[in-house]
CSV table of C-alpha atoms in Angstrom, one decimal:
chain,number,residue,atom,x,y,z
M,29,UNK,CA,0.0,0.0,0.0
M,30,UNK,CA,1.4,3.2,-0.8
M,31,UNK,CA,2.5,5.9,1.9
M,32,UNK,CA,-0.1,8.3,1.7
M,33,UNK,CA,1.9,11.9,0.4
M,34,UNK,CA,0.6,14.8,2.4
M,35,UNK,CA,-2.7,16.2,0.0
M,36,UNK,CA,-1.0,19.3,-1.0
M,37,UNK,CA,1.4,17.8,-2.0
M,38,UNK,CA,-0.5,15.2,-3.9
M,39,UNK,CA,-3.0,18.5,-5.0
M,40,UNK,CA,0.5,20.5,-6.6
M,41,UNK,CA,1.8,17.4,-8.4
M,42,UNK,CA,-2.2,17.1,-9.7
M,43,UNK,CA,-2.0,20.7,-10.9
M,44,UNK,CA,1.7,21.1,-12.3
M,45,UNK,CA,0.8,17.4,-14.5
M,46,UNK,CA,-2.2,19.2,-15.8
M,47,UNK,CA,0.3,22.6,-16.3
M,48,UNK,CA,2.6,19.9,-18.8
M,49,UNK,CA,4.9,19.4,-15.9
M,50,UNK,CA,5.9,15.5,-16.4
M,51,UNK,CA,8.5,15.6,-13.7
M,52,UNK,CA,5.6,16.4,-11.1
M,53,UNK,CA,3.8,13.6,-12.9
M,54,UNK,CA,6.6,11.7,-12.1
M,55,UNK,CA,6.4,12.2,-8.1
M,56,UNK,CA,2.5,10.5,-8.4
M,57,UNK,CA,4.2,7.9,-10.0
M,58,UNK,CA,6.7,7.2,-7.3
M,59,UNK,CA,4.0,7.9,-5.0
M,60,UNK,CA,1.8,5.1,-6.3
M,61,UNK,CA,3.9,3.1,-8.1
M,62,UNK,CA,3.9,-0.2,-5.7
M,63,UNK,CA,0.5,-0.4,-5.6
M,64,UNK,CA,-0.2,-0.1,-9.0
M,65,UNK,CA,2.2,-3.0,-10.0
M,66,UNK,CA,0.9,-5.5,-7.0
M,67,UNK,CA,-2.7,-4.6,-8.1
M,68,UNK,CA,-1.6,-5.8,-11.7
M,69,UNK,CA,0.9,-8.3,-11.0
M,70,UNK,CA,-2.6,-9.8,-9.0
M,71,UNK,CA,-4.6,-9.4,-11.7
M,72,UNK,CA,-2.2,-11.0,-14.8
M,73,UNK,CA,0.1,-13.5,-12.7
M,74,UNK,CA,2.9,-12.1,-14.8
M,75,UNK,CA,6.0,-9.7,-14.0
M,76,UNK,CA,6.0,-8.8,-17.6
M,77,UNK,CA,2.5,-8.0,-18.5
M,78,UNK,CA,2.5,-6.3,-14.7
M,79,UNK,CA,5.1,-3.9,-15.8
M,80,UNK,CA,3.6,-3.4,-19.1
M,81,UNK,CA,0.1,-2.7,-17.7
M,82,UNK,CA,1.7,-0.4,-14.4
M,83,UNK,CA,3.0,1.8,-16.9
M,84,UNK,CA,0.2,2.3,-19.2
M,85,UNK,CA,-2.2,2.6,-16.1
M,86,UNK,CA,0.0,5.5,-15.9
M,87,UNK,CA,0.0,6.7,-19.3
M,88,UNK,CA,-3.8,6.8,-19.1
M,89,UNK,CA,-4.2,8.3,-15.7
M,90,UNK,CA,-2.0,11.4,-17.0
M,91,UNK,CA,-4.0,11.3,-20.5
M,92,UNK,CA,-7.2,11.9,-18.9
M,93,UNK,CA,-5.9,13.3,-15.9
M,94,UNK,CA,-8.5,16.5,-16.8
M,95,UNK,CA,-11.3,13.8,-15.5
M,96,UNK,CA,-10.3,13.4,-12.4
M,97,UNK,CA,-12.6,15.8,-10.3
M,98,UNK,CA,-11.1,14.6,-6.7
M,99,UNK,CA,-14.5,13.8,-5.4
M,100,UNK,CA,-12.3,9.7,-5.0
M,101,UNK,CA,-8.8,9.9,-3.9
M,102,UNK,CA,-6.3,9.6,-6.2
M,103,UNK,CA,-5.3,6.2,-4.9
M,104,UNK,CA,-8.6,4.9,-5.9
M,105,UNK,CA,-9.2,6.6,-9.3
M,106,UNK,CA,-5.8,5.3,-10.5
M,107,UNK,CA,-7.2,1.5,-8.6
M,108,UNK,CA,-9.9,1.9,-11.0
M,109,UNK,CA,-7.7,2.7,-14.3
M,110,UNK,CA,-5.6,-0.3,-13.5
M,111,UNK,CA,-8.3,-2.6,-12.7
M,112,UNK,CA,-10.3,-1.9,-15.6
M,113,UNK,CA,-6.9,-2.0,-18.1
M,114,UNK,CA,-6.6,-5.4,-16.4
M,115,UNK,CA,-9.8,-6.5,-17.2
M,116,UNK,CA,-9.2,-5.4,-20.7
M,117,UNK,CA,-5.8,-7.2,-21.0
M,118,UNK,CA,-8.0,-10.0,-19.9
M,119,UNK,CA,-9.9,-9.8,-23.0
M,120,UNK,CA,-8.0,-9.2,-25.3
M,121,UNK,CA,-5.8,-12.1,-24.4
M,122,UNK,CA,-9.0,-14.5,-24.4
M,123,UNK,CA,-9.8,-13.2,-27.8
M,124,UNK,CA,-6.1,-13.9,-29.5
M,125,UNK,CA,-6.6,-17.6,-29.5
M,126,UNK,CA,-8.4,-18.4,-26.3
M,127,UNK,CA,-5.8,-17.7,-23.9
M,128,UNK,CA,-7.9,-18.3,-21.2
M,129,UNK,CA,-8.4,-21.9,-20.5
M,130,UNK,CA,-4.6,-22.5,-21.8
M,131,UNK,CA,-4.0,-20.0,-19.1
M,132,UNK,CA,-5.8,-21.6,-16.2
M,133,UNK,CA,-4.4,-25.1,-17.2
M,134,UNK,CA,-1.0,-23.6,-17.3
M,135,UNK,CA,-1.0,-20.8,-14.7
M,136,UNK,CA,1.0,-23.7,-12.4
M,137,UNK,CA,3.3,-24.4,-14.8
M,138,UNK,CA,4.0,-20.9,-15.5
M,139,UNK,CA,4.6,-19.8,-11.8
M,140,UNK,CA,6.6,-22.9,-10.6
M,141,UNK,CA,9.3,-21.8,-13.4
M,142,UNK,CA,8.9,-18.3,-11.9
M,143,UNK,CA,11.6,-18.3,-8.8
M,144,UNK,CA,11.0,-14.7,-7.6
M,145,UNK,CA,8.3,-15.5,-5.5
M,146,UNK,CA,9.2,-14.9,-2.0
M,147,UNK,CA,7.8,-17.7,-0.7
M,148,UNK,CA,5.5,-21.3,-1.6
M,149,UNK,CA,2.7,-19.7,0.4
M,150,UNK,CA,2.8,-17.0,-2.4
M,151,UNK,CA,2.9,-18.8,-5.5
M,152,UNK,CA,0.3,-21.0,-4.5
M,153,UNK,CA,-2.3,-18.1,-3.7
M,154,UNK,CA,-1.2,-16.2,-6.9
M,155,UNK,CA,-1.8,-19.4,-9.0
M,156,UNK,CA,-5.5,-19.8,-7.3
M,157,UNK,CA,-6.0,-15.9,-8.2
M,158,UNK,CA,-4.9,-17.2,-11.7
M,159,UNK,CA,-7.4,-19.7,-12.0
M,160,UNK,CA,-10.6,-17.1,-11.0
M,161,UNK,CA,-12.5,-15.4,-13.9
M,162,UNK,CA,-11.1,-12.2,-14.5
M,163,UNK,CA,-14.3,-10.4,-12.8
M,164,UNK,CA,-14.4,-12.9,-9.6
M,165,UNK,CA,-10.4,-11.9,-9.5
M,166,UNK,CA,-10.8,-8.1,-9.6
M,167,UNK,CA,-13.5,-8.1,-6.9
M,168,UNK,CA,-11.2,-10.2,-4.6
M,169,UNK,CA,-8.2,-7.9,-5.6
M,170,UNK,CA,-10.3,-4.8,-4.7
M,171,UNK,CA,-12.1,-5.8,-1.2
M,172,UNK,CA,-9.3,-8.0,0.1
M,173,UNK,CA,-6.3,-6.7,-1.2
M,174,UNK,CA,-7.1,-2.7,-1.4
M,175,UNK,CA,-9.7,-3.3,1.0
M,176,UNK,CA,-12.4,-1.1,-0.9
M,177,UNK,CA,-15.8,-2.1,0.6
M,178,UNK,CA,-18.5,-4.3,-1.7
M,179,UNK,CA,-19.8,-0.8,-2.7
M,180,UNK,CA,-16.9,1.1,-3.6
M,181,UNK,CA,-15.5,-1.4,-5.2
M,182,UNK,CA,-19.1,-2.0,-7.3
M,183,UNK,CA,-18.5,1.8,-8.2
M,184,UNK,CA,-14.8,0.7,-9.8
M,185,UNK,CA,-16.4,-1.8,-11.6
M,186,UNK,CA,-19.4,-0.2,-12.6
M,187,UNK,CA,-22.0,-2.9,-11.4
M,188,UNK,CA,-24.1,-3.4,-8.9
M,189,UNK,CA,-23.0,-4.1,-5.6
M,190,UNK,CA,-25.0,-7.4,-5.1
M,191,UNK,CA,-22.9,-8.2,-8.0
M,192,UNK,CA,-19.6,-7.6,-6.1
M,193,UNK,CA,-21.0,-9.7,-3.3
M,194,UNK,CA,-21.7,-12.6,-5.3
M,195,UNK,CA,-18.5,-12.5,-7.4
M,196,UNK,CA,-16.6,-11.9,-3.8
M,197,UNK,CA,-18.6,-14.8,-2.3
M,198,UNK,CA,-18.3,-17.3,-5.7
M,199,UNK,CA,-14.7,-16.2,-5.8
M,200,UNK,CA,-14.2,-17.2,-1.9
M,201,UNK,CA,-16.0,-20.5,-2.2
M,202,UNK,CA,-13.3,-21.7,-5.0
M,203,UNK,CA,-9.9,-20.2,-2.9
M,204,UNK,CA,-11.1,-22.1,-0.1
M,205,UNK,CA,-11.2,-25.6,-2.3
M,206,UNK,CA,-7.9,-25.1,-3.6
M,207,UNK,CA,-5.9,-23.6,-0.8
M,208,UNK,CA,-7.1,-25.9,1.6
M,209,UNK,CA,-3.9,-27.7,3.4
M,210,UNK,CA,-2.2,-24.4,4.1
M,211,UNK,CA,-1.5,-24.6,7.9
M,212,UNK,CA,-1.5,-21.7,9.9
M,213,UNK,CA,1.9,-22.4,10.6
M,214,UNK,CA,2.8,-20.8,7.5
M,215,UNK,CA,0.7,-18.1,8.1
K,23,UNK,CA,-11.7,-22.9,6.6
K,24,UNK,CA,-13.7,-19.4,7.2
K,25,UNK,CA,-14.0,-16.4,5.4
K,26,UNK,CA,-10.8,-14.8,8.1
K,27,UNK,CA,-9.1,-17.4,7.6
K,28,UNK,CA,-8.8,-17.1,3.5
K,29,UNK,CA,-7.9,-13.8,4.1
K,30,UNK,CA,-5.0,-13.8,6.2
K,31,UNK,CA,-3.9,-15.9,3.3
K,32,UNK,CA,-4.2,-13.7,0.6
K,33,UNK,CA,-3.0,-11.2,2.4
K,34,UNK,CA,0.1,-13.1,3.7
K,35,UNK,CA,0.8,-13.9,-0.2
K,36,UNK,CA,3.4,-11.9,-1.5
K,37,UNK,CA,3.7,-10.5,-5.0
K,38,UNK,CA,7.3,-11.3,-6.3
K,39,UNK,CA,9.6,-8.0,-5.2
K,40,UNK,CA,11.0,-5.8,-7.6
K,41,UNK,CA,14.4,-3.9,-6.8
K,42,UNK,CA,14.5,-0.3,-5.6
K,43,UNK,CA,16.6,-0.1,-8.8
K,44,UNK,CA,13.0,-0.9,-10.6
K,45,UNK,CA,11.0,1.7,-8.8
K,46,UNK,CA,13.9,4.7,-9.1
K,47,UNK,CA,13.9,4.0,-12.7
K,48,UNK,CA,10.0,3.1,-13.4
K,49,UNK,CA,9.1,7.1,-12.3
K,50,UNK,CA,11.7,8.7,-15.0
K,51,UNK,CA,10.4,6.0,-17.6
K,52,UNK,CA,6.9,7.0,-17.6
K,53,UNK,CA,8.2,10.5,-18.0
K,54,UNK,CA,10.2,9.7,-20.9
K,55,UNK,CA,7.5,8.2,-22.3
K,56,UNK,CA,5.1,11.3,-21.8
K,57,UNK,CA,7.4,13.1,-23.4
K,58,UNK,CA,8.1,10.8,-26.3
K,59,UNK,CA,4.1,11.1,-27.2
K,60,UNK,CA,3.5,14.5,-26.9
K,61,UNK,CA,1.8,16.5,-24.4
K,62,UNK,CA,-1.2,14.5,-23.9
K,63,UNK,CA,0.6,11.2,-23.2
K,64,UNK,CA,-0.8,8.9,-25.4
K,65,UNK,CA,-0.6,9.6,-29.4
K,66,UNK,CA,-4.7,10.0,-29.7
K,67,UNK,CA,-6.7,12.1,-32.5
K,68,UNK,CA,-8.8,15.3,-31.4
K,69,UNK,CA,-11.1,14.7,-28.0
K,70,UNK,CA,-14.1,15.3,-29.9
K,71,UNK,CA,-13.8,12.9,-32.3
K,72,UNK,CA,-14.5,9.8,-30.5
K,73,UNK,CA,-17.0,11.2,-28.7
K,74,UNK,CA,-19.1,12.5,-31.7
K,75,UNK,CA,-18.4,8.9,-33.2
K,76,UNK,CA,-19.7,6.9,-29.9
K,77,UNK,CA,-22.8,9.5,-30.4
K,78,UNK,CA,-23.7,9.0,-33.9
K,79,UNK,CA,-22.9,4.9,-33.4
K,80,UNK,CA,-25.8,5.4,-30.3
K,81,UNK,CA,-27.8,7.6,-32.2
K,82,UNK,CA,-27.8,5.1,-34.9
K,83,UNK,CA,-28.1,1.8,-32.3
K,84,UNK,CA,-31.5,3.6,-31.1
K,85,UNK,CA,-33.1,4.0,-34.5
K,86,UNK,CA,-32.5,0.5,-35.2
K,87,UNK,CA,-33.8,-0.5,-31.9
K,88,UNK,CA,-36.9,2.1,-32.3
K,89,UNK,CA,-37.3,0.1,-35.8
K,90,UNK,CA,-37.3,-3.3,-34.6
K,91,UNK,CA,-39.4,-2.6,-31.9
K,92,UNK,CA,-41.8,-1.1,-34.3
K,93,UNK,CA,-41.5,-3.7,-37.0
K,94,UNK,CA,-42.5,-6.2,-34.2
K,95,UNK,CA,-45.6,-4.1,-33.3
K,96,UNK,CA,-44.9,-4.8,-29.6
K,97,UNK,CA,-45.7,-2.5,-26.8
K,98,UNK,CA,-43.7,-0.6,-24.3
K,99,UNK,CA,-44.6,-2.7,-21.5
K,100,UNK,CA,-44.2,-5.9,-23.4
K,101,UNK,CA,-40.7,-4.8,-24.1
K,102,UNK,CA,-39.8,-3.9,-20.9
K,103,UNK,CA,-41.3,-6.9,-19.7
K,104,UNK,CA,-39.0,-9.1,-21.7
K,105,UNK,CA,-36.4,-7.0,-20.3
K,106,UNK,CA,-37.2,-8.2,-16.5
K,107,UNK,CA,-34.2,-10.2,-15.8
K,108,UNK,CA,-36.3,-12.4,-13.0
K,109,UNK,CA,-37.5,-14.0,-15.9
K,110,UNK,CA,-34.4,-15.0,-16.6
K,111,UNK,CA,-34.2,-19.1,-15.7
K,112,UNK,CA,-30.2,-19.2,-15.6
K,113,UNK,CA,-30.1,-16.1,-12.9
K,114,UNK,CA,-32.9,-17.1,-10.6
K,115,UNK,CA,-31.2,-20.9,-11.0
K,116,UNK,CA,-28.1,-19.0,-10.2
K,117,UNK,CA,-28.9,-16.8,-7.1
K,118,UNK,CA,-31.0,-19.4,-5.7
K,119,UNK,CA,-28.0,-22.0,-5.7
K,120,UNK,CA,-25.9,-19.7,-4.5
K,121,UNK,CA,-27.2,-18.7,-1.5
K,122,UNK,CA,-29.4,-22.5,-0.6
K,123,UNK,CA,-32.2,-21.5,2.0
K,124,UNK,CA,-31.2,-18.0,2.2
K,125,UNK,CA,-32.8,-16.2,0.0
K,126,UNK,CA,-35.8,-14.7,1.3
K,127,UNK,CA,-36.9,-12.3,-1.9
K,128,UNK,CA,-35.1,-11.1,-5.6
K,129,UNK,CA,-36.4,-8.0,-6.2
K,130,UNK,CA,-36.5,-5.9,-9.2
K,131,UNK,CA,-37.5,-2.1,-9.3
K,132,UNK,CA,-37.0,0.8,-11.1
K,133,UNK,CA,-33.9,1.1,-8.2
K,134,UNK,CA,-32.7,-2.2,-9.8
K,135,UNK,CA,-31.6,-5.6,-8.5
K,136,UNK,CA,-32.0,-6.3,-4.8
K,137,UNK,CA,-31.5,-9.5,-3.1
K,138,UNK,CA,-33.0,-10.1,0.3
K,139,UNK,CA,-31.2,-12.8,2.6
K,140,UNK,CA,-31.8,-15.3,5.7
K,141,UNK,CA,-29.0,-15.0,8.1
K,142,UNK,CA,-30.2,-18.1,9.3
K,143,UNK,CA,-30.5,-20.4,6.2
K,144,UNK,CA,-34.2,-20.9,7.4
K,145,UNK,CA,-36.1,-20.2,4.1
K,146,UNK,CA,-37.7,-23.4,3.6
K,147,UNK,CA,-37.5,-25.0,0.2
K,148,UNK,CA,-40.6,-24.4,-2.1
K,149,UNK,CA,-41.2,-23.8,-5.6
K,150,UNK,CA,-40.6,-19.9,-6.2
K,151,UNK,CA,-42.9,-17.5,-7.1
K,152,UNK,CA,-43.0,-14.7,-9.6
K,153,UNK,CA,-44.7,-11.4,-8.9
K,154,UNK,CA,-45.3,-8.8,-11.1
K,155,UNK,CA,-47.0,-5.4,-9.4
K,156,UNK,CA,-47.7,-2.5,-11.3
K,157,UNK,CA,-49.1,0.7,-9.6
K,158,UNK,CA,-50.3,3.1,-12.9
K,159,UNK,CA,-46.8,4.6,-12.5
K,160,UNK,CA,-44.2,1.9,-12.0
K,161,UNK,CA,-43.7,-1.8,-12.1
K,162,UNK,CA,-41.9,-4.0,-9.9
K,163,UNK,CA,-41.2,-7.4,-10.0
K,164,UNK,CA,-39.9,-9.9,-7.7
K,165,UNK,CA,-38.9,-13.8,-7.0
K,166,UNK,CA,-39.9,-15.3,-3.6
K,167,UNK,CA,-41.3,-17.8,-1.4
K,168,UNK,CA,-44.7,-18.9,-0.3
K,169,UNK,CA,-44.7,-17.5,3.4
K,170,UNK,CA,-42.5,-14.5,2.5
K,171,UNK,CA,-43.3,-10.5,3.3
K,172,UNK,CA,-42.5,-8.5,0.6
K,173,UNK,CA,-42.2,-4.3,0.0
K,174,UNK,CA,-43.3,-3.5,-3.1
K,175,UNK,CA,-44.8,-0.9,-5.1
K,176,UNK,CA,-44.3,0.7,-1.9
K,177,UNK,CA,-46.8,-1.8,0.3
K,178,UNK,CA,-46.1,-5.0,2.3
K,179,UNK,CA,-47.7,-7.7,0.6
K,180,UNK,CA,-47.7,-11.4,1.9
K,181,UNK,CA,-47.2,-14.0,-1.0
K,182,UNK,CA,-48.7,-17.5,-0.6
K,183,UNK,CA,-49.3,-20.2,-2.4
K,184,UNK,CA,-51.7,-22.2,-2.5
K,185,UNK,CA,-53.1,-25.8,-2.4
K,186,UNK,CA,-54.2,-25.9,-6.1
K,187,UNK,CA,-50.9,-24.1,-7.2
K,188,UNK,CA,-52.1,-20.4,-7.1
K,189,UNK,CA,-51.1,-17.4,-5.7
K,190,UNK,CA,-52.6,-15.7,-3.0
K,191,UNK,CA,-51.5,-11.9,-2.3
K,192,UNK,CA,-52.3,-10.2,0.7
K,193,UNK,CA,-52.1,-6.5,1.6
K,194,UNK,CA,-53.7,-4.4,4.0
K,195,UNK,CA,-56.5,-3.7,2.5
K,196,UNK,CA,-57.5,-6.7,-0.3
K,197,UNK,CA,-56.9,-10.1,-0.4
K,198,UNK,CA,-56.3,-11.3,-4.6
K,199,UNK,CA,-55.8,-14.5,-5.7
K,200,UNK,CA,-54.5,-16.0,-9.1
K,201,UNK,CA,-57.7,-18.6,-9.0
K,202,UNK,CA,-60.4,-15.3,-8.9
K,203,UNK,CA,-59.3,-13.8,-12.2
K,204,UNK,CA,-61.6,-10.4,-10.8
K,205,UNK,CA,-60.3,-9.9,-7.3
K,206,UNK,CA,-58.8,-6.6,-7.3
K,207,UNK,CA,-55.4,-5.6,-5.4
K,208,UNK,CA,-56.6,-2.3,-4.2
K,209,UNK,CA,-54.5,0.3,-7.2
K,210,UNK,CA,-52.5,-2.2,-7.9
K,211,UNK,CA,-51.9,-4.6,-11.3
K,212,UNK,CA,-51.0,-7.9,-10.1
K,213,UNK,CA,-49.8,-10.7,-12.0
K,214,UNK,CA,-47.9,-14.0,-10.6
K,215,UNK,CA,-46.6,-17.5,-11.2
K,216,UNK,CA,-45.1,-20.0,-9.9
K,217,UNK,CA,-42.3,-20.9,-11.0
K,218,UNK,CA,-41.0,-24.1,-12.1
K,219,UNK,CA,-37.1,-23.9,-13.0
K,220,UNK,CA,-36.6,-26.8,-15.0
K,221,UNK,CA,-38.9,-25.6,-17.5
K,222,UNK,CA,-38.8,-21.9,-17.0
């Protein structure tokens, strides 16, 4: 989660981005820049596709940064450019040749070559998140991870939020099945 | 495992770490790259443009719907009736299976989609009912449960079923029944089934 920069501060690098000013741009970057790439490293599984989508979350937050009216904080109007790029990526990926199911079956595979993990505990929760529909995977990204509530995070996602709630409780039935056998010792 | 539980997991998960080296260098890239596509970050034609192309495209999207709808010489409240997403088998399957004896009403108003839940699971298994109420203004629909109390159209009704498969409505002030096709509910337009899932 990022540190939260002092709101003039934040307001100033709002206002000199707007004036052209990239190098002010550049401070809401640093500012926000970890939890943009966990949000999307959550929502793709990959450290690739995570950088890719971090910096055009970016690009697009300072392209319509003219939109941004402050009545959400930054934080979460930047959440909701990442999560709905993600979603997009999503898309797009299922549409060039299915990428979907291959992705599901070989989100495992994928991760256990991937040795920057931390920890098992890790790589075994980010393959679960793998294997959730897209939508079930931003709802649990949004009210677990960047702990938005059922209703903010329907706002994000433009739904309803009985939609969140059953997409968060669908999501949760299916993380419980397959992380079952993690032990609270390595919690 | 409980819901607590699952989320001291996720939480405790880890994305893999980046080095600082990363995040010193990821700020000036995305400034680079600003500056590289001009002043409006991305290389994208004049504002208006796609706006007055997503408004023709609707513009054009309503006709065709306004001409279908006329074509099929169906009424506004026939459309919109076809529209009601309680009628909808695979969603009322869906909701009902989702949340097993706990689902005390699916309602659907001009507000939108509302579910109304048991804590206690103790919504006894019946064959669901379908209620349509229209009060000269507004329609509501709703899916629920012999048994249950239901707001709507801005009264409490009581739905019942009964022995010879009807519905019974109750409200304050009239009793109407699916079996008396001339019992009035009070202002209200009532119309109900039960509903049988498999061949919904």
């Amino acid at each position: 989660m990022a540190h939260m920069a002092p709101p003039d501060d934040e307001l100033n690098w709002i206002r000199n981005s707007l004036a052209g000013d990239t190098e002010a741009f550049a401070a809401l970057v640093k500012q926000y820049q970890k939890m943009v790439y966990a949000l999307v490293f959550r929502m793709t599984g990959s450290l690739d596709d995570a950088e890719d989508l971090a910096q055009e979350t970016f690009l697009r937050a300072y392209q319509q940064l003219d939109s941004f009216r402050g009545e959400a904080k930054f934080s979460t109007w930047l959440c909701q450019i990442a999560v709905n790029l993600s979603l997009n990526w999503h898309a797009r990926e299922k549409r060039r040749g299915d990428v979907h199911s291959k992705w599901a079956g070989n989100s495992i595979v994928e991760n256990e070559g991937n040795d920057e993990f931390p920890d098992e505990l890790s790589r075994r929760v980010q393959d679960a998140l793998d294997r959730l529909p897209a939508k079930q995977r931003a709802a649990i990204v949004l009210t677990v991870y960047e702990n938005h509530s059922h209703a903010e995070a329907a706002k994000l996602l433009k739904c309803t939020e009985a939609t969140v709630s059953w997409r968060v409780f669908a999501a949760r039935q299916k993380l419980k099945r397959w992380l079952t056998g993690i032990s609270h010792e390595q919690l | 495992m409980n819901n607590s539980e699952l989320d001291a997991i996720l939480k405790r998960a880890r994305a893999p770490e980046r080095s600082e080296e990363f995040f010193e260098t990821f700020p000036h890239q995305v400034a680079r790259q600003l500056k590289r596509t001009g002043q409006q970050g991305l290389p994208v034609g004049p504002r208006w443009f796609p706006r007055l192309a997503w408004g023709l495209a609707t513009a054009v999207c309503v006709l065709i719907g306004f001409a279908i709808g006329h074509w099929c010489g169906r009424t506004g409240a026939e459309a919109l009736e076809s529209k009601d997403v309680l009628q909808n088998a695979k969603f009322v399957q869906e909701t009902l299976a989702m949340f097993p004896n706990q689902v005390c009403v699916i309602m659907h108003d001009q507000h939108g989609l509302n579910l109304v839940l048991s804590n206690r699971g103790d919504v006894p298994a019946s064959p669901p009912i379908y209620v349509r109420v229209c009060d000269g203004k507004n329609c509501s629909s709703c899916v629920t449960f012999s048994g249950q109390e239901v707001q709507i159209a801005g009264q409490e009704l009581t739905i019942l079923s009964d022995a010879a498969g009807g519905v019974i409505v109750t409200g304050r002030r009239f009793v109407w029944s699916s079996n008396l096709p001339h019992s009035t509910g009070g202002n209200l337009k009532i119309e109900t089934k039960s509903l049988n899932l498999t061949t919904l």
